[in-house]
Coordinates of C-alpha atoms in Angstrom, one line a residue:
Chain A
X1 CA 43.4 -21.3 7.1
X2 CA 42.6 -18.6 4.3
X3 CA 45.8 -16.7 2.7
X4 CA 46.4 -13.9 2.4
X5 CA 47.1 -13.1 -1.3
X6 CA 46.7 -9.9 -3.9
X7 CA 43.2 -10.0 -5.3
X8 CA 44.5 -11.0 -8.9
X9 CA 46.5 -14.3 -7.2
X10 CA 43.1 -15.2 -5.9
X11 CA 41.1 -15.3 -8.6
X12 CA 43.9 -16.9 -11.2
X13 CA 44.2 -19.7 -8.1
X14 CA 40.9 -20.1 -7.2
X15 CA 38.4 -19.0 -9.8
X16 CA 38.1 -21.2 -13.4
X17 CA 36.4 -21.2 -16.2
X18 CA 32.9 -23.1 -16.4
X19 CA 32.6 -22.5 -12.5
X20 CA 29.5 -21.5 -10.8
X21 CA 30.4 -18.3 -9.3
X22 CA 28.6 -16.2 -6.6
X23 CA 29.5 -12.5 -5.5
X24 CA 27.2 -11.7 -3.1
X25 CA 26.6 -9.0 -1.2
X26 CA 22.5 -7.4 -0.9
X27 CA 23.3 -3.3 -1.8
X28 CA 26.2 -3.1 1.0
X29 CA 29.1 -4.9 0.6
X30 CA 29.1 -5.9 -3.1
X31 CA 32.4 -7.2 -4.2
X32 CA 33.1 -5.0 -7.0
X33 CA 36.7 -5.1 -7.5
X34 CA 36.1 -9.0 -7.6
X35 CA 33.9 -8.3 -10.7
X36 CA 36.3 -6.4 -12.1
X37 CA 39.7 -9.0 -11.9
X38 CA 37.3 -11.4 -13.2
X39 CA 37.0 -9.5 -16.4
X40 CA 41.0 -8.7 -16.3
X41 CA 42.1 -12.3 -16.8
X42 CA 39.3 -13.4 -19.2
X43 CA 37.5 -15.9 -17.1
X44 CA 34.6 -17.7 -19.7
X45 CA 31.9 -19.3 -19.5
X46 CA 30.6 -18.3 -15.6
X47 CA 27.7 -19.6 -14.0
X48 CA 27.0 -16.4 -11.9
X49 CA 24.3 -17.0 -9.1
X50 CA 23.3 -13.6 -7.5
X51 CA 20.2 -11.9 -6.1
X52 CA 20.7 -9.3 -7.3
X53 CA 22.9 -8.8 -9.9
X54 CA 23.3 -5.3 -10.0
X55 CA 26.3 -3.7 -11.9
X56 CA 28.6 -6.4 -11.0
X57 CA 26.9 -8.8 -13.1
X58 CA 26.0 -5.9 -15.4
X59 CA 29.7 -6.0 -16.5
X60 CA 30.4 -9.6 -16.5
X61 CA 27.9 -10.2 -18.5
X62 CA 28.9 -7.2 -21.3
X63 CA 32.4 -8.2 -20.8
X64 CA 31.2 -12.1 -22.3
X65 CA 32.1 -13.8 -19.1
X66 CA 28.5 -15.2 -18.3
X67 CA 26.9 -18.2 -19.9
X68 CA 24.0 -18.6 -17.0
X69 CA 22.9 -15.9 -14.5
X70 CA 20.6 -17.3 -11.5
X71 CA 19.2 -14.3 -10.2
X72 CA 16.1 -13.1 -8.0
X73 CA 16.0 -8.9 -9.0
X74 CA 17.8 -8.0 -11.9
X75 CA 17.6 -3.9 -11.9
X76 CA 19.7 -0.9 -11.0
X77 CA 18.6 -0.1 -8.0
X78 CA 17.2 3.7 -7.5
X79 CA 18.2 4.0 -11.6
X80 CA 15.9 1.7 -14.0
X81 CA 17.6 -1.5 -16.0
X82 CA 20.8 -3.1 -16.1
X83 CA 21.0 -2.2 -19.3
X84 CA 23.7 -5.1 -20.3
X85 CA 21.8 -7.9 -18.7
X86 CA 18.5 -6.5 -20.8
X87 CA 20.2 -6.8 -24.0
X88 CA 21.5 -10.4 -23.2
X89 CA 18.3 -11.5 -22.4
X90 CA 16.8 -9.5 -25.1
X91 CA 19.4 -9.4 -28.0
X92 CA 21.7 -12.5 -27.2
X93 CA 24.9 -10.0 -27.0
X94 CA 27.8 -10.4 -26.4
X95 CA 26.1 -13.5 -26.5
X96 CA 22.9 -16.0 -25.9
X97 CA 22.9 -15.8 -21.6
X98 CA 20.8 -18.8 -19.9
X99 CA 18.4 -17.2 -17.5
X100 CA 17.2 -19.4 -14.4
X101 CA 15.1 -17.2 -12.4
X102 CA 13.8 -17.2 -8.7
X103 CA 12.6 -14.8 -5.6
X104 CA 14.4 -13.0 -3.0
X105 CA 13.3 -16.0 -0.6
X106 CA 13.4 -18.5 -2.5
X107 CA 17.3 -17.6 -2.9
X108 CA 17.9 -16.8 0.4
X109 CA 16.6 -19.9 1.7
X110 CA 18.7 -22.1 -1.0
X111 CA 21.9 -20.1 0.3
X112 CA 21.1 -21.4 3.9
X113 CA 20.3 -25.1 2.6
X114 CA 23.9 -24.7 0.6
X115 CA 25.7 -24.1 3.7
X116 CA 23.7 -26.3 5.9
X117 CA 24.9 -29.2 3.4
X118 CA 21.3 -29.8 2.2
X119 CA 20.4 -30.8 -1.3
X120 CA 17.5 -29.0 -1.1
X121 CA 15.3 -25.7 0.0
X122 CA 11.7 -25.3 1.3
X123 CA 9.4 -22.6 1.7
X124 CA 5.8 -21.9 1.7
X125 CA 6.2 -20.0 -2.0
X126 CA 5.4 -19.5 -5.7
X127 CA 1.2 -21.1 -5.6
X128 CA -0.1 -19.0 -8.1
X129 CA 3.0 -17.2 -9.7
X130 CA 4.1 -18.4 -13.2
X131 CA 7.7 -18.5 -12.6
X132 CA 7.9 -22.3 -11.8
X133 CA 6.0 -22.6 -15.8
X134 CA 9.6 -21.2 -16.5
X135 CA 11.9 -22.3 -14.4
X136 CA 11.8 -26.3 -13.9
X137 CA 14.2 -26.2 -10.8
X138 CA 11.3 -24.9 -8.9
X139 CA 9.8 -28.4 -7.6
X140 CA 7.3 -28.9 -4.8
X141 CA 7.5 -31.4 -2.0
X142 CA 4.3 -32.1 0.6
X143 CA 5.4 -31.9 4.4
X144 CA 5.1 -35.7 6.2
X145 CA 3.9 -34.4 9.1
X146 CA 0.9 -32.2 7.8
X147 CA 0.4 -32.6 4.2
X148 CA 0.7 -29.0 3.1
X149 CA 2.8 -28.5 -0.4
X150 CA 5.5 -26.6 -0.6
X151 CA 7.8 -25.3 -3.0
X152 CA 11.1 -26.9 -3.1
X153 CA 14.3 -25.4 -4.7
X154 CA 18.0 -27.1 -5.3
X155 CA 20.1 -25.8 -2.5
X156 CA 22.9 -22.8 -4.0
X157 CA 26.4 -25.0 -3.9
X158 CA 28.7 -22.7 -5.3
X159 CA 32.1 -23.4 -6.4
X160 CA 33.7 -20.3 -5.6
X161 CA 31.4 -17.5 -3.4
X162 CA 33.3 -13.5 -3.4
X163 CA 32.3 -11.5 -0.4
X164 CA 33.2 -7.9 0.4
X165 CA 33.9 -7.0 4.5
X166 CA 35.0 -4.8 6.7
X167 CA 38.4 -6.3 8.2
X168 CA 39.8 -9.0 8.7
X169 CA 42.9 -9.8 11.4
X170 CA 46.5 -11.2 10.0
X171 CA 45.5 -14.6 10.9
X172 CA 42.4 -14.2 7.7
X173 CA 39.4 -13.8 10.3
X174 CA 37.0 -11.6 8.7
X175 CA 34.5 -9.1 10.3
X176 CA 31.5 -8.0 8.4
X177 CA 28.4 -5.1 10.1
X178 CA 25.7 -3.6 9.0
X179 CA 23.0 -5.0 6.4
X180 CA 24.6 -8.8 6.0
X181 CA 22.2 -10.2 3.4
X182 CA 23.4 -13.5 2.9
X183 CA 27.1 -13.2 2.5
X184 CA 27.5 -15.7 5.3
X185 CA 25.6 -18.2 3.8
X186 CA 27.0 -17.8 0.3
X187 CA 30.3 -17.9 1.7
X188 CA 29.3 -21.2 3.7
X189 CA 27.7 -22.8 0.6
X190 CA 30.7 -22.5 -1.5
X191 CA 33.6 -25.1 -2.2
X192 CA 36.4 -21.8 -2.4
X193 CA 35.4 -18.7 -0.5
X194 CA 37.5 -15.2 -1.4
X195 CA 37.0 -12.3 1.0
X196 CA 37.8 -8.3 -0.2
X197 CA 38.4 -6.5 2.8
X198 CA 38.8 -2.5 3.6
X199 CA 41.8 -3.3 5.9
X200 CA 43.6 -6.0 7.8
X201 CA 44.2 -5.6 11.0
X202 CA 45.6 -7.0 14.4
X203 CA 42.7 -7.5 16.3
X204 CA 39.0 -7.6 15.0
X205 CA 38.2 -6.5 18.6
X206 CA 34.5 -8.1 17.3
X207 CA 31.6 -8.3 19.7
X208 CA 29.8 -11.3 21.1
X209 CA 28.2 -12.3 18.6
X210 CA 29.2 -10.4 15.8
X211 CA 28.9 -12.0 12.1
X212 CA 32.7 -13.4 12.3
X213 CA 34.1 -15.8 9.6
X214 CA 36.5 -17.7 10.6
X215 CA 40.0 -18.0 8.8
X216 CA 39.6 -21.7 8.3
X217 CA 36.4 -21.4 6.4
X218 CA 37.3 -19.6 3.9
X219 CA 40.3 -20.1 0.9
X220 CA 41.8 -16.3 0.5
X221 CA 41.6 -13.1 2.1
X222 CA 42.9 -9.9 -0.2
X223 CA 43.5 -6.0 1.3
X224 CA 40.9 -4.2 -1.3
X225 CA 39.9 -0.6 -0.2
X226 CA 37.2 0.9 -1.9
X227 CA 36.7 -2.3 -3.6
X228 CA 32.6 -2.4 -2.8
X229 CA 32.5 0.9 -4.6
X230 CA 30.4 2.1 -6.2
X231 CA 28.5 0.2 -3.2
X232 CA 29.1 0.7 0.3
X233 CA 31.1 0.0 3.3
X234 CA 29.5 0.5 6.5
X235 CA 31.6 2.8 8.4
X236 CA 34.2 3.8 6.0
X237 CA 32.3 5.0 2.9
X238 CA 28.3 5.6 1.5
X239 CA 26.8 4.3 -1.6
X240 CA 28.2 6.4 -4.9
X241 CA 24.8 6.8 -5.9
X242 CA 25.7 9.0 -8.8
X243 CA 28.1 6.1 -10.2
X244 CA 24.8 4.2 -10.5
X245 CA 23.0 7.1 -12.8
X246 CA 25.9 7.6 -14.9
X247 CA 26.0 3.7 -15.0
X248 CA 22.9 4.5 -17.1
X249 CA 24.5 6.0 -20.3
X250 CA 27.4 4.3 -20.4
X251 CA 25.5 0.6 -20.2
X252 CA 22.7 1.8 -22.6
X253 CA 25.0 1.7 -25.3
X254 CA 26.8 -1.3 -26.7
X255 CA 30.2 0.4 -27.8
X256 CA 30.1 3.2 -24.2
X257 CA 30.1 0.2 -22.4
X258 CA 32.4 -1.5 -24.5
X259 CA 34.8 1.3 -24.9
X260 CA 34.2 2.2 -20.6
X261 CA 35.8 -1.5 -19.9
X262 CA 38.9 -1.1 -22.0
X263 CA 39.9 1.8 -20.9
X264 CA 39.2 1.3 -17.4
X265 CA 39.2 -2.7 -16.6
X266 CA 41.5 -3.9 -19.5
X267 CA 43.0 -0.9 -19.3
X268 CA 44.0 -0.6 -15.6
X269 CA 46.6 -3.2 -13.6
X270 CA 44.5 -3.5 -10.9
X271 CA 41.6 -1.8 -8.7
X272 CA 44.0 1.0 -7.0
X273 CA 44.9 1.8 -10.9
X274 CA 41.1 1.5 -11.9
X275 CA 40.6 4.2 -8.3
X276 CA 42.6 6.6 -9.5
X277 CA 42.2 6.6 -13.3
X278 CA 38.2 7.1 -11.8
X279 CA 39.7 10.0 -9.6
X280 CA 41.6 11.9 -12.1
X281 CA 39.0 11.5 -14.7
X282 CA 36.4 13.4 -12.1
X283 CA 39.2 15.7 -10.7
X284 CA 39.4 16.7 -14.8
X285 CA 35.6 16.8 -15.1
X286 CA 35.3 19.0 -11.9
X287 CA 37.7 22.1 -13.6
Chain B
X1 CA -4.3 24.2 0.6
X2 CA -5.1 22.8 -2.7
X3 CA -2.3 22.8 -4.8
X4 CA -0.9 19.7 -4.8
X5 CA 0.3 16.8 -8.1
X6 CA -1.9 14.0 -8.4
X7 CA 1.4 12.0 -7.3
X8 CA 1.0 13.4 -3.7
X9 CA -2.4 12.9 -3.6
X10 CA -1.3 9.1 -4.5
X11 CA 1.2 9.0 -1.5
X12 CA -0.9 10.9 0.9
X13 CA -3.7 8.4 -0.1
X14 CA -1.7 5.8 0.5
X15 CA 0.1 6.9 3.5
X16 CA -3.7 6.5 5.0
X17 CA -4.1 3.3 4.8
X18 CA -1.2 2.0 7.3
X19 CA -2.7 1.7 10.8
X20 CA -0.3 2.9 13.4
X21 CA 1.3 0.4 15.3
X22 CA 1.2 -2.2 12.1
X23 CA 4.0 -3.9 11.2
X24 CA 4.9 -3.3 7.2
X25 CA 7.1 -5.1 5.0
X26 CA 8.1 -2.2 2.5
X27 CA 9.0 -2.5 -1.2
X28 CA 11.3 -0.1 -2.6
X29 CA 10.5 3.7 -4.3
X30 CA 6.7 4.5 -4.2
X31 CA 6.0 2.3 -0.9
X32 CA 8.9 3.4 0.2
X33 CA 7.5 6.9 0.1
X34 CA 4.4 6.4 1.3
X35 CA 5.3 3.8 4.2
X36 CA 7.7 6.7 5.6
X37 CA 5.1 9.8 5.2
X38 CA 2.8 7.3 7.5
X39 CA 4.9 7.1 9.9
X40 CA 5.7 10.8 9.7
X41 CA 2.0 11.7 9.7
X42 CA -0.6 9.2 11.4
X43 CA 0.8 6.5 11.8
X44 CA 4.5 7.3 14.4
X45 CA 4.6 3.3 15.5
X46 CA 4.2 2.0 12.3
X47 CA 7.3 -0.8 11.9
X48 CA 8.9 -0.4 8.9
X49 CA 10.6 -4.0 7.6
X50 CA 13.1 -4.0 4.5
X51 CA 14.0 -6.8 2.8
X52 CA 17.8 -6.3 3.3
X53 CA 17.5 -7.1 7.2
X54 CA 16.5 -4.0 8.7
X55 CA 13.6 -4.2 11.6
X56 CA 11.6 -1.3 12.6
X57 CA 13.9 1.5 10.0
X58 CA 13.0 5.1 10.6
X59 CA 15.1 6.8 7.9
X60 CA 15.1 10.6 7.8
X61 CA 16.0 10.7 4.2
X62 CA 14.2 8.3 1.5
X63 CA 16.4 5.2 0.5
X64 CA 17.7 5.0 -3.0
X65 CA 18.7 0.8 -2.9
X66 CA 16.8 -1.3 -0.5
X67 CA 20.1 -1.6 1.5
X68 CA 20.9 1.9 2.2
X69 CA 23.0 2.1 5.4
X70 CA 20.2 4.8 6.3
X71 CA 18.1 1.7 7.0
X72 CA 20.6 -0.2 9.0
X73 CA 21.8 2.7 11.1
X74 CA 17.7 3.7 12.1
X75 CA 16.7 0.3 12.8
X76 CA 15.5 -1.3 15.7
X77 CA 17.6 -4.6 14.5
X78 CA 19.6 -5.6 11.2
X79 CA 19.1 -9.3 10.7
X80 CA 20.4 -11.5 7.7
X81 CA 18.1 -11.3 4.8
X82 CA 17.3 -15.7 4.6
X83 CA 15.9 -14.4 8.5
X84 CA 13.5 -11.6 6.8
X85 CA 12.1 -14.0 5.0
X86 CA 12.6 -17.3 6.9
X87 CA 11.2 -15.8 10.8
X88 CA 9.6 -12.5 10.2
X89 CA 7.7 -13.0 6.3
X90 CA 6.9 -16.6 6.4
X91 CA 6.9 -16.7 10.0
X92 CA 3.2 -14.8 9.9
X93 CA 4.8 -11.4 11.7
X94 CA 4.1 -8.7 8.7
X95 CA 0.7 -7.0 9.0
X96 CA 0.7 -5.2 5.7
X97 CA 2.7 -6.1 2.5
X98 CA 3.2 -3.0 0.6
X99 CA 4.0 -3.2 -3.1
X100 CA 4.8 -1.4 -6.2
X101 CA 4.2 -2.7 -9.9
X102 CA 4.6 -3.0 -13.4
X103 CA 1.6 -4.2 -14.3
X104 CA -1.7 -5.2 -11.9
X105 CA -4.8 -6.7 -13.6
X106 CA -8.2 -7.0 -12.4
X107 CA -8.0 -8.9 -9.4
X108 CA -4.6 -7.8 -7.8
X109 CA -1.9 -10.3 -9.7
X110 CA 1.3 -8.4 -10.2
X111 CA 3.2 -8.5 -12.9
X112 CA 7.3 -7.2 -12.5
X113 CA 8.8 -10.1 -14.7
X114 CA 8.2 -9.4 -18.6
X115 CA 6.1 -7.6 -21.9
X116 CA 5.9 -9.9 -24.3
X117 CA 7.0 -13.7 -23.9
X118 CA 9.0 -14.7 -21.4
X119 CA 11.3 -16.2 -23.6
X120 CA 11.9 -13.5 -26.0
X121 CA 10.6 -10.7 -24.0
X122 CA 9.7 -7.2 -25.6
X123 CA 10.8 -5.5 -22.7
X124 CA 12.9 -7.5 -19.2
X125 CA 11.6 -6.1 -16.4
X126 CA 13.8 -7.0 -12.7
X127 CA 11.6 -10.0 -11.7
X128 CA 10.4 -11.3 -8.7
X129 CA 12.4 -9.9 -6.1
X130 CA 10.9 -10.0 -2.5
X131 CA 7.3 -10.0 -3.4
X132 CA 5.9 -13.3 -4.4
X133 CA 6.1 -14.3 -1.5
X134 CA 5.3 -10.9 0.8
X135 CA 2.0 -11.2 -1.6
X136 CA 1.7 -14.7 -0.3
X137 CA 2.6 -14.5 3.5
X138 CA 1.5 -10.9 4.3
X139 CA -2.0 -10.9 6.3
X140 CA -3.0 -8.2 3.3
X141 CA -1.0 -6.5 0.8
X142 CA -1.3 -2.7 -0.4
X143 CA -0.4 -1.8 -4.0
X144 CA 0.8 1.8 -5.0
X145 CA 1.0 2.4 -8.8
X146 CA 0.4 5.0 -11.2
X147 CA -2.8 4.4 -13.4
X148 CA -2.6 4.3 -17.1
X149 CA -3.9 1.7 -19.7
X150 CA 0.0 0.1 -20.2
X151 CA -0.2 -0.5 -16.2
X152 CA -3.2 -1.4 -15.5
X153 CA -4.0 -4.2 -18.1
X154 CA -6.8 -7.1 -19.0
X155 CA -4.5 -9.7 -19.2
X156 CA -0.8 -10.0 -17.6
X157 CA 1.7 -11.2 -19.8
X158 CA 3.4 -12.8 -16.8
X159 CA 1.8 -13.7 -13.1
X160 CA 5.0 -12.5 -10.5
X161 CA 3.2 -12.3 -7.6
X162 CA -0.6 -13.8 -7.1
X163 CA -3.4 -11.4 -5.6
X164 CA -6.8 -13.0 -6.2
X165 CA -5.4 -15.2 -9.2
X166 CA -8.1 -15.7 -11.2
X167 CA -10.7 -14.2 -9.0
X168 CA -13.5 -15.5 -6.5
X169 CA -12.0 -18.4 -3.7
X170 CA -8.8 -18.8 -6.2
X171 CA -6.2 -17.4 -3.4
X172 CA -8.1 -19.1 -1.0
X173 CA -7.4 -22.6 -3.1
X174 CA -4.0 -21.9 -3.8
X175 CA -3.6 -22.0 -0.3
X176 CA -2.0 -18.7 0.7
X177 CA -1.7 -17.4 4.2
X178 CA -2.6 -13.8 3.9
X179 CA -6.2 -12.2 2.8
X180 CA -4.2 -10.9 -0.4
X181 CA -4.3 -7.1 -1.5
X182 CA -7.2 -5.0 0.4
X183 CA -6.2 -2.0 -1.9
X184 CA -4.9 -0.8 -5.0
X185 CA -4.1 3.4 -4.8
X186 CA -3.0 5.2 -7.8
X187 CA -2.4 9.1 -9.2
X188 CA -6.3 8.4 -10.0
X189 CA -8.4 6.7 -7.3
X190 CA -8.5 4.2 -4.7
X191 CA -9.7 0.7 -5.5
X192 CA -10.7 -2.3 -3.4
X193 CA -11.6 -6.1 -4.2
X194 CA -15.8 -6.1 -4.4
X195 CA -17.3 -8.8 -2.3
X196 CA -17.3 -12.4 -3.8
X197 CA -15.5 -11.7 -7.3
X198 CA -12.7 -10.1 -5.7
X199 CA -12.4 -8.0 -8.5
X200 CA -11.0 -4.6 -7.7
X201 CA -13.2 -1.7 -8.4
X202 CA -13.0 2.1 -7.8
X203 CA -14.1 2.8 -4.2
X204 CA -13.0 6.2 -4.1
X205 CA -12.0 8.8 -7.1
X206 CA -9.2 11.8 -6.3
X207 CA -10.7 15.3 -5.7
X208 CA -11.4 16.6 -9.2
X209 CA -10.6 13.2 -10.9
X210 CA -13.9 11.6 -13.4
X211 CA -15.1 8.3 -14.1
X212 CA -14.2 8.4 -17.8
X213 CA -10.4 8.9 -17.0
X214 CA -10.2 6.0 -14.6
X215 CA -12.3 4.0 -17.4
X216 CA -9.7 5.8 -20.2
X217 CA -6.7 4.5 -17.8
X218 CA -7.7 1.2 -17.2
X219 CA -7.3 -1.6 -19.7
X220 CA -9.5 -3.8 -18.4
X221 CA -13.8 -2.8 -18.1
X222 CA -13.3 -0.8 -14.7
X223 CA -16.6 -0.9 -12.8
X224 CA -17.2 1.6 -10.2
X225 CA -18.8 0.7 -6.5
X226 CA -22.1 1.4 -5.9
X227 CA -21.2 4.3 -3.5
X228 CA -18.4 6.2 -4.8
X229 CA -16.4 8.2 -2.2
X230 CA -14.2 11.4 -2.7
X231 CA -10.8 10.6 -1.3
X232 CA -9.7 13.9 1.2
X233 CA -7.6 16.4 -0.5
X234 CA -3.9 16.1 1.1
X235 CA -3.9 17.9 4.1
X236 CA -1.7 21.0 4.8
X237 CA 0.3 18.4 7.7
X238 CA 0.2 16.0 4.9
X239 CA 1.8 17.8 2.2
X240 CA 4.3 19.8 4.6
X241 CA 5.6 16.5 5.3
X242 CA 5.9 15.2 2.4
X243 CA 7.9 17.8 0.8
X244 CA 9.9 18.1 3.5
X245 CA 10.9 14.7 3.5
X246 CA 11.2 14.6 -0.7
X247 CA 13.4 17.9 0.0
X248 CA 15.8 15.8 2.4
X249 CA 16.0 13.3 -0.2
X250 CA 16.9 15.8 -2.8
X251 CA 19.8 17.2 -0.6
X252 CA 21.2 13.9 0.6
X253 CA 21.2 12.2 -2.7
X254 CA 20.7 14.5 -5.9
X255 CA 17.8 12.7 -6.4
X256 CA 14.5 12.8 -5.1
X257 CA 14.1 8.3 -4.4
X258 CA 10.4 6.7 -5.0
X259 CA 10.1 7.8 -8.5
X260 CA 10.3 4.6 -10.1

């Protein structure tokens, strides 16, 4: 049975140092104010897996909290670069950041071999391409049946996976719609599984066979609102698409960004005090 | 009318070359852009596949992120994204792969990974994304990109995505299910794989555009197809639509999407 706990209780239960974290979520859903608690308390070292990292890992990995980033498409979408993960990769800072790289599918399939309890992934992928020359996980296997090689990848086994949903009911049932990606399969890969909702409520009233995870799968469920921002929520708010082009400027440069997280993440109790010091600083802007 | 950017002409161009009633895996910003004026223009049962889950998406505004809840909300289906690639990529369902690029060289290879060495890049680019594998599994692929001498290089400094490898049989050796790209359609011209080599070469130059710019914007030695066509000048339908839809874009988002 999942709890239900304040975000912050979550991550200092359930989230360590030196894990192998995965907030997933493909453009909808993206567990921001996960991101953001992680930076709060200080967590080190983070293996962060993620197909796209997007700003979430943007600011875990200026914040220092990253040692490794397994990734599939590391840009801001609509914008350009994430400027923070470019000058990891590039400039070592905060520090040196271990890159293991992969595609969409190849991800996508190692999320559904990590909750199928599989060592391993396989997909026709990759003949030609130079990213198994740098990445050595990337194996092939030939089939028994018919001899064709194809590529094989380590299953995604997570030790904690974040999601962002919709609702979930008092009893920690969680209801996600709308473009899924592979938050199910992250949150089935992982040993730990916290869940952001927009609200709790008494009855989920979910369809047939509606994308439904059950309360005893996961390990905590936390009331978030907003907290996919500046991504979206189906049905309760759009994609802040102007957060992502004044993400530009203020990740470009080391001491913006630097000087944007204290004052907002360091500098804010939680993601309702992070909402409005974001509200009153546009309310100022807009007079 | 013919007043029109050279980055319509691209689109328009491009728009073209999906058949109505093909299914198209669509990459994000410039086939994006073009994918959706096809099925404005010629092509109205074209099925438009994103790699976030949405089947058969017919958004009236252009999508930012490849996940925009446009998508979802106009689409046939929304399925997991391991399913996009799993059942309807790899499972041999996508006619036409269309792709964007960093960098293409001579015989279709894409390059969205790195300048410089991989290890110590000059420049990190996004990577791989969805498209190693739609350039694999897709019964042809279309590239849109604009044409300069940075973009269109001799020699890739990283292979993301395999068109013809190193040329001749090579995709054909490496074992890959689809034909590989049929076309490659920039600001400049449309060019295709020649026969055998399966090198690309210019087929067909813009209205108004001349050999030595293509050979000025290319960074490899472009050769030209014995018969040279004149691609069509956008059509008054063509651009009306266009506009129209980059203007609905504009108002919905403050931006105008497939500009990257």
């Amino acid at each position: 049975m999942a709890e239900l706990l304040s975000l912050r209780e979550a991550v200092e239960r359930f989230v360590h140092d030196g894990d192998t974290v995965a907030l997933e979520g493909f453009t909808h859903l993206i567990p921001t104010a996960a991101s953001h608690e992680l930076i709060r308390q200080g967590k080190k070292d983070l293996t962060l897996v993620r197909m796209t990292p997007d700003l979430v890992y943007d600011l875990l990995i200026g914040a220092g909290c990253a040692k490794r980033l397994v990734f599939s498409w590391g840009g801001n979408p609509g914008v350009g670069s994430l400027h923070r993960l470019r000058d990891a990769v590039e400039k070592d800072w905060p520090h040196a950041l271990e890159i293991e790289e992969h595609s969409h599918a190849d991800l996508a399939n190692s999320y559904v071999a990590g909750a199928s309890g599989l060592p391993f992934a396989v997909l026709r992928a990759y003949a030609g391409s130079d990213l198994p020359k740098v990445n050595p996980l990337i194996k092939s296997v030939t089939c028994p049946f018919t001899g064709e090689v194809l590529a094989a990848v380590p299953s995604v086994r997570p030790d904690v996976t974040v999601i962002h949903a919709q609702k979930a009911d008092r009893k920690g049932n969680v209801l996600l719609w709308g473009i899924l990606g592979v938050q199910k399969e992250a949150a089935l890969a992982a040993k730990r599984c916290i869940v952001t909702v927009e609200e709790i409520v008494d009855d989920l009233q979910a369809p047939m066979n509606a994308c439904v995870l059950p309360t005893w799968a996961l390990t905590a469920v936390c009331l978030v609102p907003g907290g996919a921002h500046p991504s979206y929520a189906h049905g309760y708010y759009e994609r802040d698409n102007r957060f992502y082009q004044a993400w530009d400027p203020i990740a470009r440069d080391r001491e913006a960004f630097t000087a944007w997280i204290d004052e907002y993440i360091r500098g804010t109790e939680d993601f309702a005090a992070f909402q409005q010091k974001l509200a009153s600083k546009h309310h100022a802007e807009a007079k | 009318m013919s007043d029109y950017s050279t980055n319509e002409m691209m689109t328009v161009a491009a728009a073209r070359r999906l058949k109505n009633g093909s299914v198209c895996f669509v990459g994000i910003g410039l086939p994006s852009k073009a994918a959706n004026l096809a099925r404005l223009t010629s092509s109205p049962d074209v099925v438009l596949i994103y790699e976030s889950g949405p089947i058969g998406a017919k958004p009236t505004v252009l999508p930012l992120s490849i996940g925009d809840g446009e998508l979802a909300e106009t689409a046939d289906t929304v399925v997991p994204t391991g399913e996009i690639f799993r059942y309807w990529l790899q499972g041999g369902r996508i006619d036409v792969g269309f792709l964007g690029a960093a960098q293409v060289d001579k015989f279709g290879n894409i390059n969205t990974t790195v300048i410089g060495d991989y290890h110590k890049p000059k420049v990190r680019l996004p990577g791989a994304g969805g498209a190693p594998e739609i350039a694999g599994s897709a019964k042809s692929v279309l590239i849109i990109l604009k044409q300069s001498h940075r973009t269109f290089v001799d020699k890739l400094a990283f292979v993301t995505s395999v068109g013809f490898g190193e040329g001749g049989d090579h995709r054909q050796r490496l074992g890959l299910p689809g034909k590989g790209p049929v076309g490659i359609i920039t600001d400049l011209c449309i060019m295709e794989p020649e026969a055998g080599s399966n090198e690309f070469i210019v087929t067909s130059l813009h209205p108004g555009v001349t050999r030595e710019q293509v050979v000025e914007a290319t960074g490899w030695a472009i050769r030209f197809a014995d018969q040279v066509g004149v691609t069509q000048a956008p059509q008054a339908h063509e651009l009306e639509a266009l506009r129209a839809l980059e203007a609905r874009t504009a108002a919905a988002h403050g931006q105008a999407g497939g500009e990257e």
